[in-house]
């Protein structure tokens, strides 16, 4: 089946630095990808919809300047957490949509810890 | 507004016992419905989904779910639980068509299986 690769799986960084997370669709083209955030023992919250070749659409309350999303190709979307702070520590998961037939595939997630 | 309610935060069952995880949703139209399973520190694995047709949906690992429109429910069931089923289970709803992929998740149900 289709696979979505997310990298890195775990990252620890210092406060104030930026971190980039990659989401790749390995065997299909994904014009649309999605980024979610999950706090410990809580549900997944949709952050933004990443569209290939255009600007991402952010959910209400998500800071677009804080969470930069780039979808430069049909197989890659990146989420950059800029000037990370401890409150940004979370589990970030991406998903990719395969068109015709409609299918969704999730990455394995990235655990971000900001010290 | 769309929402998903999983009323049980934590369920404990004995191995071999039957299981039912509850999910109720609020949505403007008939949505797509999903059940995902997540092991600690891992991404999401799709158990099953309902798009249309037969309201009783069969999934992987012996799980099934029934869509009941009148009750706005999509409960997950398994006749005999295995110890390896211990995990976090998420119910999710999403829109049909071009916005497929923007999923709204319940808060999850943690399943513990006693040997």
XYZ file of N, CA and C in Angstrom, chain A residues 32 34 36 38 41-44 46 49 59 91 93 95 97 102-104 106-109, chain B residues 32 34 36 38 41-44 49 51 90 97-107:
132
model
N -2.343 17.335 -2.070
C -2.767 17.897 -0.790
C -2.233 17.064 0.360
N -1.708 17.262 4.859
C -2.279 17.875 6.049
C -1.321 17.725 7.224
N -1.035 17.844 11.430
C -1.762 17.769 12.687
C -0.775 17.902 13.848
N -0.500 16.943 18.085
C -1.094 16.149 19.153
C -0.347 16.400 20.449
N -1.525 12.752 25.479
C -2.799 12.194 25.923
C -3.995 13.013 25.426
N -3.824 13.674 24.317
C -4.933 14.428 23.735
C -5.128 14.017 22.275
N -6.122 14.600 21.683
C -6.459 14.241 20.314
C -5.576 14.980 19.322
N -5.758 14.638 18.072
C -5.043 15.316 17.004
C -5.846 16.536 16.579
N -6.090 19.470 13.670
C -5.655 19.877 12.344
C -5.056 21.273 12.422
N -3.738 22.814 5.941
C -3.803 22.033 4.707
C -2.732 22.564 3.774
N -5.695 26.510 9.922
C -6.898 26.482 10.753
C -6.877 27.686 11.698
N 3.668 16.301 19.419
C 3.784 15.258 18.403
C 3.122 15.800 17.153
N 2.037 15.193 13.186
C 1.764 14.117 12.228
C 1.257 14.711 10.921
N -0.420 13.903 6.974
C -1.142 12.925 6.159
C -1.154 13.421 4.726
N -3.123 12.944 0.855
C -4.317 12.451 0.187
C -3.967 11.974 -1.213
N -10.263 8.049 -3.533
C -9.836 8.885 -2.410
C -9.279 8.030 -1.294
N -8.055 8.323 -0.937
C -7.422 7.626 0.168
C -6.562 8.606 0.948
N -6.429 8.322 2.230
C -5.587 9.129 3.102
C -4.565 8.237 3.763
N -1.305 8.362 6.663
C -0.633 9.139 7.694
C 0.839 8.775 7.799
N 1.640 9.760 8.123
C 3.019 9.510 8.462
C 3.120 8.948 9.863
N 4.315 8.602 10.267
C 4.518 7.982 11.578
C 4.732 9.005 12.679
N 4.775 10.286 12.326
C 4.833 11.321 13.330
C 6.236 11.754 13.714
N -17.633 11.472 5.960
C -16.821 10.266 5.944
C -16.435 9.983 7.394
N -14.125 7.513 10.164
C -12.906 6.716 10.250
C -12.665 6.268 11.690
N -9.116 5.063 13.698
C -7.679 4.870 13.636
C -7.192 4.314 14.960
N -3.570 4.025 17.359
C -2.242 4.588 17.546
C -1.547 3.896 18.714
N 3.839 6.680 20.740
C 4.903 7.283 19.958
C 4.855 6.970 18.478
N 3.758 6.432 18.041
C 3.644 6.038 16.639
C 2.605 6.881 15.908
N 2.580 6.708 14.590
C 1.570 7.381 13.794
C 0.240 6.666 13.876
N -0.607 6.950 12.936
C -1.954 6.393 12.933
C -2.090 5.281 11.901
N -13.092 2.496 7.530
C -13.693 3.764 7.159
C -15.072 3.519 6.557
N -17.581 5.354 3.837
C -17.826 6.418 2.864
C -19.288 6.387 2.412
N -8.868 6.289 17.905
C -9.440 7.585 17.558
C -10.517 7.421 16.496
N -15.570 14.746 -0.802
C -15.131 15.509 -1.952
C -13.790 16.160 -1.799
N -13.684 17.361 -2.315
C -12.386 18.017 -2.468
C -11.710 18.327 -1.147
N -12.461 18.370 -0.071
C -11.836 18.688 1.209
C -11.539 17.435 2.016
N -11.666 16.263 1.391
C -11.304 15.032 2.098
C -9.879 15.130 2.598
N -9.704 14.811 3.857
C -8.390 14.889 4.462
C -8.371 15.833 5.624
N -9.287 16.799 5.640
C -9.408 17.684 6.792
C -10.264 16.941 7.812
N -9.596 16.206 8.671
C -10.290 15.346 9.615
C -10.388 16.003 10.988
N -11.493 15.694 11.635
C -11.696 16.143 13.004
C -11.770 14.896 13.875
N -10.911 14.868 14.870
C -10.743 13.673 15.682
C -11.434 13.807 17.029
N -11.889 12.669 17.538
C -12.297 12.608 18.927
C -11.061 12.604 19.808
N -11.273 12.664 21.107
C -10.138 12.765 22.023
C -9.447 11.440 22.261
